[in-house]
Amino acid sequence: MDDVLSRAAELGRHSDSPRNYTRTYLTPAHQAAARQIAAWMREAGMAVRVDALGSVVGRCEGPPGARTLLMGSHFDSVRDGGKYDGVLGILLPIAVVGELNRRGERPPVALEVAAFADEEGARFKTSFLASRAMLEGAASVRALLDRRDADGVTFADAMRAVGLDPDRLDEARIDPSKLCAYFELHIEQGPVLLGQGAALGVVTSIAGGSRHLVTVRGEAGHAGTVPMPMRRDAMAAAAEMVLAVEECAATDQLVGTVGMLEVKNGTGNVIAGEVGFTVDLRAPDDPRRRALEDRVFALFDAIAARRGVRVEKSRRHEVRAAPCAEWLQEQVAAAIASVGAEPVRLPSGAGHDAMIFAGVVDVGMMFVRCGAGGVSHNPAETVTAEDASLAARALLRFVRDFRAR
Ligand code: GLV
Ligand code: MN
Ligand code: MN
């Protein structure tokens, strides 16, 4: 089978930055990666199309009238991320389709491999954009077209610059009734498989998450003259709020993260007048996540009242927790066992495009062990050649033995 790790390294060279691996939506590096993926799909014998959002989809026909098993993941990245997040779930299915074609074997169902153009959403602060557009068309995208990236370029102009038409977003829609299942292979992005000495895992469910933009408004002032009791310092209030997120999530044994914080007109000798930050909250089930959200926001209000600042919260994104279908878990487990590995079952704390598909079709996922202590969203993310090759064999088996329900 194709050497997936060499291909991941090759794809990793398409980066927005010469200093690290950063590939954000619709940049020249992103488009070069899309062309490379399309070339590998063609080489594997697939018919290739690029959809209205820039996702690349390869197709391999099955028996006449058969529905389609859609296998996908994303090829955008976080800033200074790891080269396997998303990419592994594109390259391994391409390798498997190529292998079937080399053997002259027709798969038991039609196969499609989707390389989603935007999942992380680092450039326009979107999330799961490309998979959402496949199911919801323009409805989920239109409202975002005026968003600007850090250089002031709008999403709509970024689309036009690469030849995509923001007036034709609906053309990204697929017909989900033609799918028999959605499957995603992904690096685990955590330490569980590593800790258990297992190379591959069967994902049982995917944690739900919400992301919020919080703005704290106090009063800008002179750092040298305003006495401490008279300040309405947006930065100090925001700092207390960040710690409240950490404290509440830890108490509830869930996860909460403030990953971005910006001080408007921030200067060393000015008391901060306005601070914006993100809050990312996740939980295995939606009621617990909503309870966490309520508690965090009540604390924000109390902190703001005590400090004489105003706080606004706006939900930028929410995705419900998604179970993986039992019948797909069974087939993933059987495929893993067939290559002599132990099919460890585990939930996913990270979000995946599979969550979007879970609303309309049964979804299944396989995890591949993450090296280096399980770090991900970090350039130290690694996968061993042995694990990648075992994953390729297990995926080949999964596809050849696949039985739609
Ligand atoms: C995707 O990487 C996520 O935020 O879980
Ligand atoms: Mn990621
Ligand atoms: Mn990912």
mmCIF file of N, CA and C in Angstrom, residues 3-15 20-21 23 33 36 40 82-85 87-88 91 381 383:
data_model
loop_
_atom_site.group_PDB
_atom_site.id
_atom_site.type_symbol
_atom_site.label_atom_id
_atom_site.label_comp_id
_atom_site.label_asym_id
_atom_site.label_seq_id
_atom_site.Cartn_x
_atom_site.Cartn_y
_atom_site.Cartn_z
ATOM 1 N N ASP A 3 2.835 4.604 0.856
ATOM 2 C CA ASP A 3 3.489 4.990 2.104
ATOM 3 C C ASP A 3 2.831 6.270 2.634
ATOM 4 N N VAL A 4 1.898 6.042 3.535
ATOM 5 C CA VAL A 4 1.060 7.137 4.024
ATOM 6 C C VAL A 4 1.868 8.172 4.809
ATOM 7 N N LEU A 5 2.877 7.727 5.555
ATOM 8 C CA LEU A 5 3.646 8.711 6.340
ATOM 9 C C LEU A 5 4.498 9.606 5.443
ATOM 10 N N SER A 6 5.047 9.048 4.344
ATOM 11 C CA SER A 6 5.784 9.924 3.412
ATOM 12 C C SER A 6 4.840 10.936 2.795
ATOM 13 N N ARG A 7 3.631 10.475 2.484
ATOM 14 C CA ARG A 7 2.661 11.413 1.900
ATOM 15 C C ARG A 7 2.262 12.495 2.904
ATOM 16 N N ALA A 8 2.132 12.104 4.178
ATOM 17 C CA ALA A 8 1.787 13.114 5.196
ATOM 18 C C ALA A 8 2.908 14.151 5.281
ATOM 19 N N ALA A 9 4.166 13.674 5.173
ATOM 20 C CA ALA A 9 5.303 14.603 5.228
ATOM 21 C C ALA A 9 5.272 15.523 4.002
ATOM 22 N N GLU A 10 4.940 14.934 2.843
ATOM 23 C CA GLU A 10 4.889 15.723 1.607
ATOM 24 C C GLU A 10 3.780 16.776 1.694
ATOM 25 N N LEU A 11 2.626 16.357 2.182
ATOM 26 C CA LEU A 11 1.510 17.299 2.315
ATOM 27 C C LEU A 11 1.847 18.381 3.335
ATOM 28 N N GLY A 12 2.615 17.988 4.354
ATOM 29 C CA GLY A 12 2.997 18.924 5.410
ATOM 30 C C GLY A 12 3.850 20.078 4.912
ATOM 31 N N ARG A 13 4.442 19.901 3.733
ATOM 32 C CA ARG A 13 5.246 21.002 3.183
ATOM 33 C C ARG A 13 4.363 22.142 2.661
ATOM 34 N N HIS A 14 3.097 21.842 2.443
ATOM 35 C CA HIS A 14 2.185 22.913 2.003
ATOM 36 C C HIS A 14 1.672 23.637 3.241
ATOM 37 N N SER A 15 2.417 24.642 3.653
ATOM 38 C CA SER A 15 2.092 25.367 4.882
ATOM 39 C C SER A 15 2.021 26.865 4.600
ATOM 40 N N ASN A 20 6.491 26.806 10.398
ATOM 41 C CA ASN A 20 5.764 25.723 11.061
ATOM 42 C C ASN A 20 4.671 25.192 10.147
ATOM 43 N N TYR A 21 3.922 24.220 10.651
ATOM 44 C CA TYR A 21 2.848 23.618 9.862
ATOM 45 C C TYR A 21 1.524 24.294 10.204
ATOM 46 N N ARG A 23 -1.967 25.274 7.964
ATOM 47 C CA ARG A 23 -2.622 25.309 6.648
ATOM 48 C C ARG A 23 -4.078 25.723 6.858
ATOM 49 N N ALA A 33 -2.313 21.879 -1.394
ATOM 50 C CA ALA A 33 -2.585 20.588 -0.747
ATOM 51 C C ALA A 33 -3.802 19.929 -1.402
ATOM 52 N N GLN A 36 -2.779 18.339 -4.592
ATOM 53 C CA GLN A 36 -1.985 17.125 -4.350
ATOM 54 C C GLN A 36 -2.897 15.955 -3.952
ATOM 55 N N TRP A 40 -3.468 12.368 -5.897
ATOM 56 C CA TRP A 40 -3.350 11.027 -5.290
ATOM 57 C C TRP A 40 -4.647 10.228 -5.439
ATOM 58 N N GLY A 82 -0.039 19.609 14.232
ATOM 59 C CA GLY A 82 0.611 18.340 13.886
ATOM 60 C C GLY A 82 0.181 17.905 12.492
ATOM 61 N N LYS A 83 1.042 17.142 11.824
ATOM 62 C CA LYS A 83 0.822 16.822 10.409
ATOM 63 C C LYS A 83 -0.144 15.660 10.158
ATOM 64 N N TYR A 84 -0.681 15.068 11.229
ATOM 65 C CA TYR A 84 -1.538 13.881 11.035
ATOM 66 C C TYR A 84 -3.000 14.145 11.346
ATOM 67 N N ASP A 85 -3.267 15.172 12.123
ATOM 68 C CA ASP A 85 -4.637 15.532 12.503
ATOM 69 C C ASP A 85 -5.432 15.802 11.230
ATOM 70 N N VAL A 87 -5.357 14.667 8.269
ATOM 71 C CA VAL A 87 -4.694 14.156 7.061
ATOM 72 C C VAL A 87 -4.665 12.613 7.010
ATOM 73 N N LEU A 88 -4.445 12.003 8.174
ATOM 74 C CA LEU A 88 -4.398 10.531 8.223
ATOM 75 C C LEU A 88 -5.713 9.913 7.727
ATOM 76 N N LEU A 91 -5.519 10.211 3.802
ATOM 77 C CA LEU A 91 -4.480 9.439 3.103
ATOM 78 C C LEU A 91 -4.687 7.928 3.239
ATOM 79 N N GLU A 381 3.135 16.170 17.537
ATOM 80 C CA GLU A 381 2.238 15.041 17.243
ATOM 81 C C GLU A 381 2.934 14.016 16.330
ATOM 82 N N VAL A 383 2.970 9.688 14.681
ATOM 83 C CA VAL A 383 2.399 8.346 14.479
ATOM 84 C C VAL A 383 3.568 7.480 14.027
#
